[in-house]
Coordinates of C-alpha atoms in Angstrom, one line a residue:
X1 CA 0.1 0.1 -0.2
X2 CA 0.8 3.5 -0.2
X3 CA 1.2 6.4 -2.6
X4 CA 1.5 6.1 -6.4
X5 CA 1.5 7.0 -9.9
X6 CA -0.4 9.2 -12.4
X7 CA -2.9 8.2 -15.0
X8 CA -1.9 10.7 -17.5
X9 CA 0.0 9.1 -20.8
X10 CA 3.5 10.9 -20.9
X11 CA 4.7 11.3 -24.5
X12 CA 8.0 9.7 -23.3
X13 CA 10.2 7.3 -25.1
X14 CA 9.2 3.8 -24.2
X15 CA 13.1 2.7 -25.2
X16 CA 15.5 5.6 -24.5
X17 CA 18.4 6.5 -26.8
X18 CA 20.2 4.1 -24.2
X19 CA 19.3 1.1 -25.9
X20 CA 21.0 1.9 -29.3
X21 CA 24.3 2.5 -27.1
X22 CA 23.8 -0.6 -24.9
X23 CA 27.3 -2.7 -25.7
X24 CA 26.2 -6.5 -26.4
X25 CA 27.6 -9.0 -24.1
X26 CA 29.2 -5.8 -21.7
X27 CA 26.9 -5.0 -18.3
X28 CA 28.7 -2.3 -16.3
X29 CA 27.8 -0.6 -13.2
X30 CA 28.2 3.0 -12.6
X31 CA 32.1 3.0 -12.0
X32 CA 31.7 6.0 -9.5
X33 CA 29.2 4.3 -7.2
X34 CA 31.0 0.4 -7.3
X35 CA 34.2 2.4 -6.1
X36 CA 32.9 4.1 -3.7
X37 CA 31.2 1.1 -2.4
X38 CA 35.0 -1.0 -2.3
X39 CA 36.0 1.3 0.0
X40 CA 34.4 -0.6 3.4
X41 CA 35.1 2.8 5.0
X42 CA 32.1 4.5 2.9
X43 CA 28.4 3.7 3.4
X44 CA 27.9 4.6 -0.2
X45 CA 24.0 3.4 -0.8
X46 CA 21.5 3.1 1.6
X47 CA 21.9 -0.7 1.6
X48 CA 25.7 -0.4 1.1
X49 CA 25.8 -1.9 -2.0
X50 CA 23.4 -3.1 -5.5
X51 CA 22.6 -6.2 -4.1
X52 CA 20.6 -4.4 -0.8
X53 CA 22.6 -6.8 1.3
X54 CA 23.0 -4.1 4.0
X55 CA 26.2 -6.4 5.2
X56 CA 29.5 -4.1 6.3
X57 CA 33.0 -6.5 6.1
X58 CA 33.7 -3.7 9.0
X59 CA 35.3 -5.8 12.3
X60 CA 36.6 -3.1 14.4
X61 CA 33.1 -3.2 16.7
X62 CA 32.7 -6.9 16.8
X63 CA 31.2 -9.4 19.5
X64 CA 33.8 -9.1 21.8
X65 CA 34.1 -5.4 22.6
X66 CA 30.3 -4.4 21.0
X67 CA 29.2 -4.0 24.9
X68 CA 31.7 -1.0 25.1
X69 CA 30.4 1.2 22.8
X70 CA 29.3 4.3 23.4
X71 CA 27.8 7.5 21.8
X72 CA 30.6 9.4 20.1
X73 CA 27.9 12.3 18.9
X74 CA 24.6 13.2 17.8
X75 CA 22.8 15.7 15.1
X76 CA 18.9 17.1 15.3
X77 CA 17.5 17.2 12.1
X78 CA 14.7 20.1 13.5
X79 CA 12.1 17.9 12.1
X80 CA 9.2 15.9 14.4
X81 CA 8.5 12.9 11.5
X82 CA 9.1 9.7 11.0
X83 CA 13.0 9.2 10.2
X84 CA 13.4 6.5 7.7
X85 CA 16.6 5.6 5.8
X86 CA 20.2 6.4 6.7
X87 CA 22.7 8.9 5.9
X88 CA 25.5 8.1 3.5
X89 CA 28.8 8.4 4.1
X90 CA 31.4 9.3 1.5
X91 CA 35.0 10.1 1.3
X92 CA 35.1 11.8 5.1
X93 CA 31.5 13.8 4.1
X94 CA 28.3 12.3 5.6
X95 CA 25.0 13.2 3.6
X96 CA 22.0 13.5 5.7
X97 CA 18.1 14.0 5.1
X98 CA 14.9 14.3 6.5
X99 CA 11.0 13.7 6.3
X100 CA 9.4 16.6 4.7
X101 CA 10.4 19.4 4.1
X102 CA 13.2 17.1 3.0
X103 CA 16.0 19.0 4.2
X104 CA 20.0 17.8 3.3
X105 CA 23.3 18.2 4.9
X106 CA 26.5 17.8 3.9
X107 CA 28.9 16.9 6.9
X108 CA 32.2 17.3 7.5
X109 CA 33.0 14.1 9.8
X110 CA 36.5 15.7 11.1
X111 CA 34.9 18.4 13.0
X112 CA 31.2 17.3 12.5
X113 CA 30.9 20.7 11.3
X114 CA 28.0 21.6 8.4
X115 CA 29.6 22.0 5.6
X116 CA 26.3 23.2 3.4
X117 CA 22.5 22.8 3.8
X118 CA 19.8 22.1 1.4
X119 CA 16.2 22.8 1.9
X120 CA 13.8 22.9 -0.3
X121 CA 10.8 24.8 -0.9
X122 CA 8.0 22.9 -0.8
X123 CA 4.0 23.4 -1.0
X124 CA 2.9 22.3 2.1
X125 CA -0.3 21.0 0.6
X126 CA 1.9 17.9 0.0
X127 CA 1.7 17.1 3.2
X128 CA -1.8 15.7 3.5
X129 CA -1.2 13.5 0.1
X130 CA 1.2 11.6 2.1
X131 CA -0.6 8.6 2.9
X132 CA 1.8 7.1 6.2
X133 CA 3.4 10.2 7.1
X134 CA 5.7 12.4 5.6
X135 CA 8.7 9.9 5.3
X136 CA 11.6 9.5 3.2
X137 CA 14.0 6.8 2.6
X138 CA 17.0 8.4 1.6
X139 CA 19.5 10.0 -1.3
X140 CA 22.0 8.4 -3.6
X141 CA 25.1 9.6 -4.8
X142 CA 27.1 9.4 -7.9
X143 CA 29.8 11.8 -9.5
X144 CA 29.6 14.7 -7.6
X145 CA 26.3 14.5 -7.4
X146 CA 23.7 13.9 -4.3
X147 CA 20.3 12.9 -5.5
X148 CA 17.3 13.8 -3.4
X149 CA 13.3 12.4 -4.7
X150 CA 11.2 15.5 -3.0
X151 CA 7.7 14.9 -1.0
X152 CA 6.3 16.8 -4.1
X153 CA 7.9 14.4 -6.7
X154 CA 10.7 16.7 -8.0
X155 CA 13.6 14.5 -8.1
X156 CA 16.7 17.0 -7.9
X157 CA 20.7 16.8 -8.1
X158 CA 23.1 19.1 -5.8
X159 CA 26.5 19.4 -6.1
X160 CA 27.8 17.2 -3.4
X161 CA 31.0 19.7 -2.8
X162 CA 28.5 23.0 -2.6
X163 CA 24.8 21.6 -2.3
X164 CA 23.9 23.7 -5.0
X165 CA 21.0 22.8 -7.3
X166 CA 22.4 21.3 -10.4
X167 CA 19.2 20.3 -12.1
X168 CA 15.8 19.1 -11.1
X169 CA 12.6 17.2 -12.7
X170 CA 8.8 16.4 -11.8
X171 CA 8.2 13.1 -11.8
X172 CA 4.5 13.0 -10.8
X173 CA 1.3 15.6 -10.3
X174 CA 0.9 15.6 -6.0
X175 CA -2.6 17.0 -6.6
X176 CA -3.7 13.9 -7.7
X177 CA -1.9 12.2 -5.2
X178 CA 1.3 11.2 -7.0
X179 CA 3.9 11.8 -4.2
X180 CA 7.7 10.2 -3.7
X181 CA 8.8 8.8 -0.8
X182 CA 11.5 6.3 -1.6
X183 CA 15.5 6.9 -2.1
X184 CA 16.2 6.8 -5.8
X185 CA 19.1 5.1 -6.7
X186 CA 21.7 5.0 -9.4
X187 CA 22.8 2.2 -11.4
X188 CA 25.0 2.8 -14.5
X189 CA 23.9 6.3 -16.2
X190 CA 20.5 6.0 -14.8
X191 CA 18.9 7.6 -11.5
X192 CA 15.9 5.2 -10.7
X193 CA 12.5 6.3 -9.0
X194 CA 9.3 5.1 -8.2
X195 CA 5.9 6.8 -7.0
X196 CA 3.5 6.8 -4.2
X197 CA 0.2 7.3 -4.3
X198 CA -1.9 3.9 -4.2
X199 CA -4.1 5.0 -1.7
X200 CA -5.0 7.8 -4.0
X201 CA -5.9 6.0 -6.9
X202 CA -2.3 7.0 -8.6
X203 CA -1.0 4.1 -11.5
X204 CA 2.4 3.2 -10.4
X205 CA 5.2 3.4 -12.3
X206 CA 8.9 2.9 -12.2
X207 CA 11.4 5.6 -14.5
X208 CA 14.6 6.4 -15.2
X209 CA 16.4 9.9 -15.7
X210 CA 19.5 10.2 -16.8
X211 CA 22.4 11.3 -14.1
X212 CA 24.3 13.7 -16.3
X213 CA 21.2 16.2 -16.8
X214 CA 18.2 14.8 -15.5
X215 CA 15.9 14.1 -18.5
X216 CA 13.7 11.1 -19.0
X217 CA 15.5 8.0 -20.4
X218 CA 12.3 5.8 -19.9
X219 CA 8.8 4.7 -17.9
X220 CA 7.6 1.7 -17.4
X221 CA 3.6 1.4 -16.0
X222 CA 2.8 -1.5 -13.3
X223 CA -0.3 -2.0 -15.1
X224 CA -1.9 -1.4 -18.3
X225 CA -1.6 -1.9 -22.2
X226 CA 1.4 -3.9 -22.4
X227 CA 3.2 -0.6 -24.5
X228 CA 3.3 1.1 -21.6
X229 CA 4.2 -1.4 -19.4
X230 CA 7.1 -1.8 -21.6
X231 CA 6.4 -5.8 -21.5
X232 CA 6.9 -7.8 -25.3
X233 CA 4.1 -10.6 -24.7
X234 CA 6.4 -12.8 -26.8
X235 CA 9.8 -12.3 -24.2
X236 CA 8.5 -11.1 -21.2
X237 CA 7.8 -14.6 -19.0
X238 CA 6.7 -15.3 -15.8
X239 CA 6.0 -18.2 -13.8
X240 CA 3.0 -20.7 -14.4
X241 CA 1.8 -24.1 -14.5
X242 CA 5.3 -25.3 -12.8
X243 CA 7.3 -23.4 -15.7
X244 CA 8.5 -19.8 -17.0
X245 CA 6.5 -19.0 -20.1
X246 CA 5.7 -15.6 -21.8
X247 CA 3.1 -13.4 -20.3
X248 CA 1.1 -13.3 -23.7
X249 CA -0.8 -10.2 -25.1
X250 CA -2.5 -7.5 -22.9
X251 CA -2.0 -9.7 -19.8
X252 CA -2.5 -6.3 -17.0
X253 CA -5.2 -5.4 -19.3
X254 CA -7.7 -8.7 -19.2
X255 CA -7.4 -8.7 -15.3
X256 CA -9.0 -5.6 -14.8
X257 CA -12.8 -4.6 -15.1
X258 CA -12.9 -1.8 -18.2
X259 CA -10.4 1.0 -17.3
X260 CA -10.4 0.4 -13.8
X261 CA -6.1 -0.1 -14.3
X262 CA -6.0 3.9 -14.7
X263 CA -6.6 4.4 -11.5
X264 CA -5.4 0.9 -10.3
X265 CA -2.6 1.5 -8.0
X266 CA 0.4 -0.9 -8.3
X267 CA 2.9 1.8 -6.8
X268 CA 6.7 1.5 -6.2
X269 CA 7.9 3.6 -3.1
X270 CA 9.8 0.7 -2.0
X271 CA 13.7 -0.1 -3.0
X272 CA 15.2 -0.9 -5.8
X273 CA 18.7 -3.1 -6.6
X274 CA 20.7 -4.4 -9.5
X275 CA 22.5 -6.8 -10.9
X276 CA 24.9 -6.0 -13.4
X277 CA 26.1 -9.1 -14.6
X278 CA 22.4 -9.8 -15.9
X279 CA 21.9 -5.8 -16.3
X280 CA 19.0 -5.8 -14.5
X281 CA 16.9 -3.8 -12.2
X282 CA 14.6 -5.6 -9.3
X283 CA 11.4 -4.2 -7.6
X284 CA 8.1 -4.7 -6.2
X285 CA 4.9 -3.3 -6.7
X286 CA 2.3 -2.4 -4.8
X287 CA -1.7 -2.5 -3.9
X288 CA -4.3 -2.1 -6.6
X289 CA -6.7 0.6 -5.8
X290 CA -9.2 0.4 -4.5
X291 CA -8.7 -1.2 -0.8
X292 CA -12.4 -2.5 -1.6
X293 CA -11.6 -5.5 -3.6
X294 CA -15.2 -5.9 -5.1
X295 CA -15.0 -3.0 -6.9
X296 CA -12.4 -3.8 -8.9
X297 CA -12.4 -8.0 -9.9
X298 CA -9.8 -9.9 -11.3
X299 CA -6.5 -10.8 -10.4
X300 CA -5.4 -6.8 -11.3
X301 CA -1.9 -7.2 -12.8
X302 CA 1.3 -6.6 -12.2
X303 CA 0.5 -4.9 -8.6
X304 CA 1.6 -7.2 -5.9
X305 CA 4.5 -8.2 -8.6
X306 CA 8.2 -8.5 -8.3
X307 CA 9.7 -7.2 -11.6
X308 CA 13.2 -7.7 -13.5
X309 CA 14.1 -5.0 -15.9
X310 CA 16.5 -3.6 -18.7
X311 CA 18.0 -0.7 -16.3
X312 CA 19.5 0.5 -20.3
X313 CA 15.3 0.2 -21.9
X314 CA 13.3 0.0 -19.0
X315 CA 12.2 -3.6 -21.1
X316 CA 10.2 -6.6 -18.8
X317 CA 12.5 -9.5 -18.7
X318 CA 9.9 -11.6 -16.0
X319 CA 7.3 -10.6 -13.6
X320 CA 5.7 -12.8 -10.8
X321 CA 2.8 -11.7 -8.9
X322 CA 3.1 -12.6 -5.4
X323 CA -0.9 -11.5 -4.0
X324 CA -3.5 -11.9 -7.4
X325 CA -6.7 -9.4 -6.7
X326 CA -5.3 -8.3 -3.4
X327 CA -7.8 -8.4 -0.5
X328 CA -6.4 -7.3 2.7
X329 CA -3.5 -4.5 1.0
X330 CA -1.0 -6.5 1.5
X331 CA 1.9 -3.9 -0.7
X332 CA 4.4 -6.1 -2.5
X333 CA 7.4 -2.6 -2.6
X334 CA 9.8 -4.8 0.1
X335 CA 13.3 -4.8 -0.9
X336 CA 14.8 -7.8 -3.3
X337 CA 17.6 -9.1 -1.6
X338 CA 20.2 -10.8 -4.2
X339 CA 22.5 -13.7 -3.5
X340 CA 23.9 -16.3 -4.3
X341 CA 23.2 -19.1 -2.5
X342 CA 22.7 -22.8 -1.9
X343 CA 18.6 -23.4 -2.6
X344 CA 17.0 -26.9 -2.1
X345 CA 21.5 -28.5 -2.4
X346 CA 21.9 -26.3 -5.1
X347 CA 23.5 -23.1 -6.1
X348 CA 21.5 -20.5 -7.0
X349 CA 21.6 -16.4 -8.2
X350 CA 18.9 -16.2 -6.0
X351 CA 16.3 -13.2 -5.3
X352 CA 15.0 -13.4 -1.7
X353 CA 11.7 -11.0 -1.0
X354 CA 10.2 -10.6 2.5
X355 CA 6.6 -9.7 1.4
X356 CA 3.8 -8.0 3.4
X357 CA 1.4 -11.0 2.9
X358 CA 3.8 -12.4 5.0
X359 CA 5.6 -15.3 2.7
X360 CA 9.1 -15.1 1.9
X361 CA 9.8 -15.5 -1.9
X362 CA 13.1 -17.4 -3.2
X363 CA 13.6 -16.7 -7.1
X364 CA 15.7 -17.4 -9.8
X365 CA 16.2 -13.9 -10.6
X366 CA 17.5 -15.0 -13.9
X367 CA 14.5 -15.9 -14.9
X368 CA 11.8 -15.9 -12.4
X369 CA 11.5 -19.3 -11.5
X370 CA 9.8 -19.8 -8.3
X371 CA 11.9 -21.8 -5.7
X372 CA 10.7 -21.3 -2.3
X373 CA 7.4 -19.5 -0.4
X374 CA 7.2 -20.3 3.4
X375 CA 5.3 -18.1 6.3
X376 CA 8.0 -16.7 8.0
X377 CA 5.9 -16.0 10.6
X378 CA 3.8 -19.2 11.5
X379 CA 0.4 -16.8 12.7
X380 CA -0.2 -15.5 8.7
X381 CA -3.2 -17.5 8.2
X382 CA -5.3 -15.5 5.2
X383 CA -3.6 -18.4 3.3
X384 CA -2.8 -21.8 3.8
X385 CA 0.4 -22.1 1.0
X386 CA 1.8 -20.8 -1.8
X387 CA 1.0 -23.7 -4.5
X388 CA 4.1 -24.2 -6.4
X389 CA 2.9 -25.1 -9.8
X390 CA 0.9 -22.1 -10.4
X391 CA 2.6 -19.8 -8.0
X392 CA -1.0 -18.5 -6.5
X393 CA -1.7 -18.1 -2.6
X394 CA -4.1 -20.8 -1.4
X395 CA -6.7 -18.2 -0.2
X396 CA -8.7 -19.5 3.8
X397 CA -12.3 -18.2 3.1
X398 CA -12.9 -17.1 6.4
X399 CA -10.3 -14.5 5.7
X400 CA -11.5 -13.6 2.4
X401 CA -12.6 -9.8 2.3
X402 CA -14.1 -10.0 -1.4
X403 CA -16.0 -13.4 -0.3
X404 CA -17.2 -12.0 2.7
X405 CA -18.2 -8.8 1.1
X406 CA -18.6 -5.2 1.7
X407 CA -19.7 -3.9 4.7
X408 CA -18.6 -7.3 6.5
X409 CA -16.2 -6.7 9.3
X410 CA -13.7 -10.1 8.5
X411 CA -11.9 -10.7 11.7
X412 CA -8.2 -11.9 12.9
X413 CA -6.8 -11.5 9.4
X414 CA -3.1 -12.6 9.8
X415 CA -0.8 -10.4 9.2
X416 CA -2.1 -7.3 9.2
X417 CA -2.4 -4.6 6.2
X418 CA 0.9 -3.6 7.4
X419 CA 2.5 -6.8 6.9
X420 CA 4.3 -9.3 8.4
X421 CA 7.1 -6.6 7.3
X422 CA 6.8 -3.2 5.5
X423 CA 9.5 -1.2 3.9
X424 CA 12.2 -2.2 6.7
X425 CA 14.7 -3.6 5.3
X426 CA 16.5 -7.5 6.0
X427 CA 20.0 -8.1 6.0
X428 CA 21.9 -11.3 4.0
X429 CA 25.4 -11.9 5.9
X430 CA 27.6 -13.8 3.2
X431 CA 29.3 -15.6 6.4
X432 CA 26.0 -17.3 7.6
X433 CA 24.1 -17.7 4.6
X434 CA 21.5 -16.2 6.3
X435 CA 18.8 -13.4 5.9
X436 CA 18.6 -11.1 9.1
X437 CA 14.6 -10.0 9.1
X438 CA 12.8 -7.7 11.3
X439 CA 9.3 -7.8 11.4
X440 CA 5.8 -6.8 12.6
X441 CA 3.7 -9.8 14.5
X442 CA 0.1 -7.7 13.8
X443 CA -2.9 -9.1 13.1
X444 CA -6.9 -6.9 11.7
X445 CA -10.1 -6.3 11.5
X446 CA -11.1 -5.5 8.2
X447 CA -13.9 -4.0 6.8
X448 CA -14.4 -2.8 3.0
X449 CA -17.2 -0.6 1.9
X450 CA -17.7 1.3 -1.1
X451 CA -16.1 4.5 -2.3
X452 CA -15.9 6.5 -5.0
X453 CA -12.7 7.5 -7.7
X454 CA -12.2 11.2 -7.1
X455 CA -8.8 13.0 -8.7
X456 CA -6.9 14.2 -5.8
X457 CA -8.6 12.7 -3.2
X458 CA -7.9 9.5 -0.8
X459 CA -9.4 6.5 -2.4
X460 CA -9.3 4.0 -0.1
X461 CA -12.8 1.9 0.6
X462 CA -11.5 0.4 3.9
X463 CA -11.8 0.3 8.0
X464 CA -9.1 -1.3 9.6
X465 CA -8.3 -2.2 13.3
X466 CA -4.9 -4.0 14.4
X467 CA -3.8 -5.4 17.2
X468 CA -1.0 -8.1 18.4
X469 CA -1.0 -11.5 17.1
X470 CA -3.4 -13.3 19.5
X471 CA -1.9 -16.4 21.3
X472 CA 1.6 -15.6 21.0
X473 CA 4.3 -13.9 22.6
X474 CA 2.2 -10.8 23.6
X475 CA 4.3 -8.7 21.7
X476 CA 4.5 -6.8 17.9
X477 CA 7.3 -8.0 16.6
X478 CA 9.7 -10.6 16.4
X479 CA 13.6 -10.2 14.8
X480 CA 14.2 -13.5 12.3
X481 CA 16.9 -15.1 11.3
X482 CA 15.7 -17.0 7.7
X483 CA 17.3 -19.7 5.7
X484 CA 15.9 -18.6 2.1
X485 CA 17.3 -21.7 0.5
X486 CA 14.9 -24.1 2.9
X487 CA 12.1 -21.8 3.6
X488 CA 12.6 -22.1 7.2
X489 CA 13.2 -19.7 10.3
X490 CA 16.3 -20.4 12.0
X491 CA 15.9 -18.1 15.1
X492 CA 13.3 -15.7 16.8
X493 CA 13.9 -12.9 18.9
X494 CA 10.6 -11.7 20.6
X495 CA 10.3 -7.8 20.7
X496 CA 6.8 -5.7 22.4
X497 CA 6.6 -3.5 19.2
X498 CA 7.3 -4.2 16.3
X499 CA 10.9 -3.7 14.3
X500 CA 10.3 -1.0 12.0
X501 CA 14.5 -0.5 11.8
X502 CA 16.2 -1.2 8.9
X503 CA 19.2 -4.4 10.0
X504 CA 22.5 -4.4 9.6
X505 CA 25.0 -7.1 9.9
X506 CA 29.0 -7.1 10.0
X507 CA 32.4 -9.1 9.6
X508 CA 32.4 -8.3 12.8
X509 CA 30.0 -11.0 14.3
X510 CA 27.1 -9.0 14.7
X511 CA 23.8 -8.1 13.6
X512 CA 21.8 -4.7 14.7
X513 CA 18.8 -3.4 15.1
X514 CA 16.5 -0.4 16.0
X515 CA 13.0 -0.7 17.9
X516 CA 9.8 1.4 17.9
X517 CA 10.3 2.4 21.5
X518 CA 13.4 3.5 20.6
X519 CA 16.7 1.4 21.7
X520 CA 19.4 0.6 19.7
X521 CA 20.6 -3.2 19.7
X522 CA 22.9 -5.3 18.7
X523 CA 22.6 -8.9 18.9
X524 CA 25.0 -12.1 18.0
X525 CA 24.8 -13.2 14.4
X526 CA 25.3 -16.7 15.4
X527 CA 22.8 -16.9 18.1
X528 CA 20.4 -13.9 18.1
X529 CA 19.3 -14.3 21.4
X530 CA 22.4 -12.9 22.6
X531 CA 21.9 -9.2 23.2
X532 CA 25.3 -7.5 23.2
X533 CA 24.3 -3.8 23.4
X534 CA 21.5 -2.3 23.7
X535 CA 21.1 2.2 24.1
X536 CA 17.8 4.4 24.6
X537 CA 18.0 6.5 21.6
X538 CA 15.7 10.0 22.2
X539 CA 13.0 8.5 20.2
X540 CA 11.1 5.6 18.2
X541 CA 13.9 3.9 16.0
X542 CA 12.3 3.4 12.2
X543 CA 15.6 4.6 10.5
X544 CA 17.9 1.8 9.1
X545 CA 21.5 0.4 10.8
X546 CA 24.8 2.0 8.7
X547 CA 28.5 1.9 9.6
X548 CA 31.5 3.4 8.6
X549 CA 35.0 4.3 9.0
X550 CA 36.7 7.3 9.8
X551 CA 40.0 8.1 10.3
X552 CA 41.1 4.4 11.4
X553 CA 38.0 4.3 13.9
X554 CA 34.6 2.8 12.8
X555 CA 31.2 4.0 13.3
X556 CA 28.0 2.8 13.3
X557 CA 24.6 5.3 13.5
X558 CA 21.2 5.2 12.7
X559 CA 17.9 7.8 13.0
X560 CA 15.5 7.9 15.7
X561 CA 12.2 9.9 15.0
X562 CA 9.0 8.1 15.7
X563 CA 6.7 8.0 13.2
X564 CA 5.9 5.7 9.3
X565 CA 2.8 3.5 9.3
X566 CA 3.2 2.6 13.0
X567 CA 4.0 5.5 14.6
X568 CA 1.4 7.5 12.5
X569 CA -0.4 8.9 15.2
X570 CA 1.9 10.1 17.3
X571 CA 3.8 11.8 14.0
X572 CA 0.6 13.1 13.1
X573 CA -1.6 13.9 16.1
X574 CA -4.6 11.2 15.3
X575 CA -6.3 9.6 17.9
X576 CA -9.3 7.5 16.9
X577 CA -8.2 3.5 16.9
X578 CA -9.0 3.5 13.3
X579 CA -7.3 6.1 11.6
X580 CA -4.3 6.1 10.4
X581 CA -5.2 3.2 8.3
X582 CA -5.5 0.8 11.9
X583 CA -2.7 2.1 13.0
X584 CA -3.2 4.2 15.6
X585 CA -5.5 1.8 18.2
X586 CA -2.4 -0.9 17.2
X587 CA 0.3 1.3 18.2
X588 CA -1.3 3.2 21.1
X589 CA 0.8 1.9 23.9
X590 CA 4.4 3.6 21.9
X591 CA 3.5 7.2 23.6
X592 CA 4.0 5.4 27.0
X593 CA 7.7 4.8 25.5
X594 CA 8.6 7.6 23.9
X595 CA 7.7 10.5 21.9
X596 CA 8.6 12.7 18.6
X597 CA 12.4 14.1 18.0
X598 CA 14.5 13.7 15.1
X599 CA 18.1 12.5 15.5
X600 CA 21.2 10.8 14.3
X601 CA 22.8 8.9 16.7
X602 CA 26.4 7.9 16.1
X603 CA 28.2 5.5 18.3
X604 CA 32.1 4.0 18.8
X605 CA 34.1 2.3 21.1
X606 CA 35.9 4.4 23.4
X607 CA 39.2 5.7 22.7

């Protein structure tokens, strides 16, 4: 679920000039980004690398000494909304962002002095067009440019040395609900960005802009005609009937009633990964609009799907839909982690995805073949399993909001709409070969109702209530380790609230994350029940843990600043239990543990 794209057609080239320049058999990532990633002193991308693994080879801070870690310094952003994502660190300078109004700071790590600050002038009318807080998931850096995706949809490039605006391009129309919360990513010579607004009936897309000047390169929609999705019906494939097969003509149009695809959702506000050997971009699409399934019969392809696209042209290599005809707002935007692992004993170039719907998927990223699909929270009940031949979930009739119908409250659905995991990214550790996953242990009651589409107005059509998964440990979160080759939970560590922070693993034997009540924690990655470090930060943590080295010393850091969907009640001052699409009631107890505040906290070992 969340905020997304635009219904109007854009006269952009479907393929772009880059296609004519591509050299067959030669795939290059952006050389500057690769150089910065290779230097483990930096934190050069939001996930640390292009595979979204969130792993660092730094090991000065390790299992033997992390308990001695102290606060080295702090920095306030001056913004009191949810702080997601993390700063970037490039060659001794830290670049950090804030939620709306999307401030950008460049900080000299020698002195912690602000080198420059950029604050865009955005219309505050954007704020009520953002469904689940005014978050921003971070910056990108390449070739001396800092890239910011503003809430008002303007994608901009700043001079990394001076903060001067180099170029700006409009990505969507906020008046129609098309705003932005995602972090841009640089792959090759392209800046990749998505769109938010699924709760406004925005038609989702992914777009590529030239890094050099911001000019549009290509744009691929999530739903609609093949040409506008950049799908070749004979070459683009999907998993069906136990094999990878062409999607065929009008694969999306056939699954929508009439012109509903024009306001169909499928937004793209999550994270993106890239495999240069395949020259492929991977990402997920969100929920179909509206949340009332009876108003949009059909599979609603290709919302709720995993995508592989050619970075040069945007052409779709393969696509796989996880939750056809979504009845629960199980948005599919969570990150795609690329890892070379053994799957059922066979070495595999895998893509691993922990979906909102509570199933963890392992696919062959070279062709989209479905290899594993298993529950990563035992309380998931809306489906019994995923049929490995069809790739479709086996829905339990009792929890089908479509079968039960509008104005009927379907009770006890697990997980809740915010999923067994939302956008908070997991980590992959190449040493243990396990995935470290921050999760939500939350269920819901869901009552759909008829809603009419009005451009620029919310188009939801459901009332939700959320609560901790019953018959369990009583809390609302778990931090788990997952074997993606077999589809099994290895360990699970209970938490009082959802773990809404992005994880980080290191060569020092650590796995670190933050909690909604504000604790920064590091555990032993070989035994996550062993809590080695715990520190209470000024506010709840929904940011992502990162690490870097400066002048021979390793640092770890995380944003605190309660907000996001889980903390929307506190961030936006909402009070009714059903406000915040049901999150206010579910997380009401949070205000007894934390309060608003946007702070970066940096940790290090004592001198």
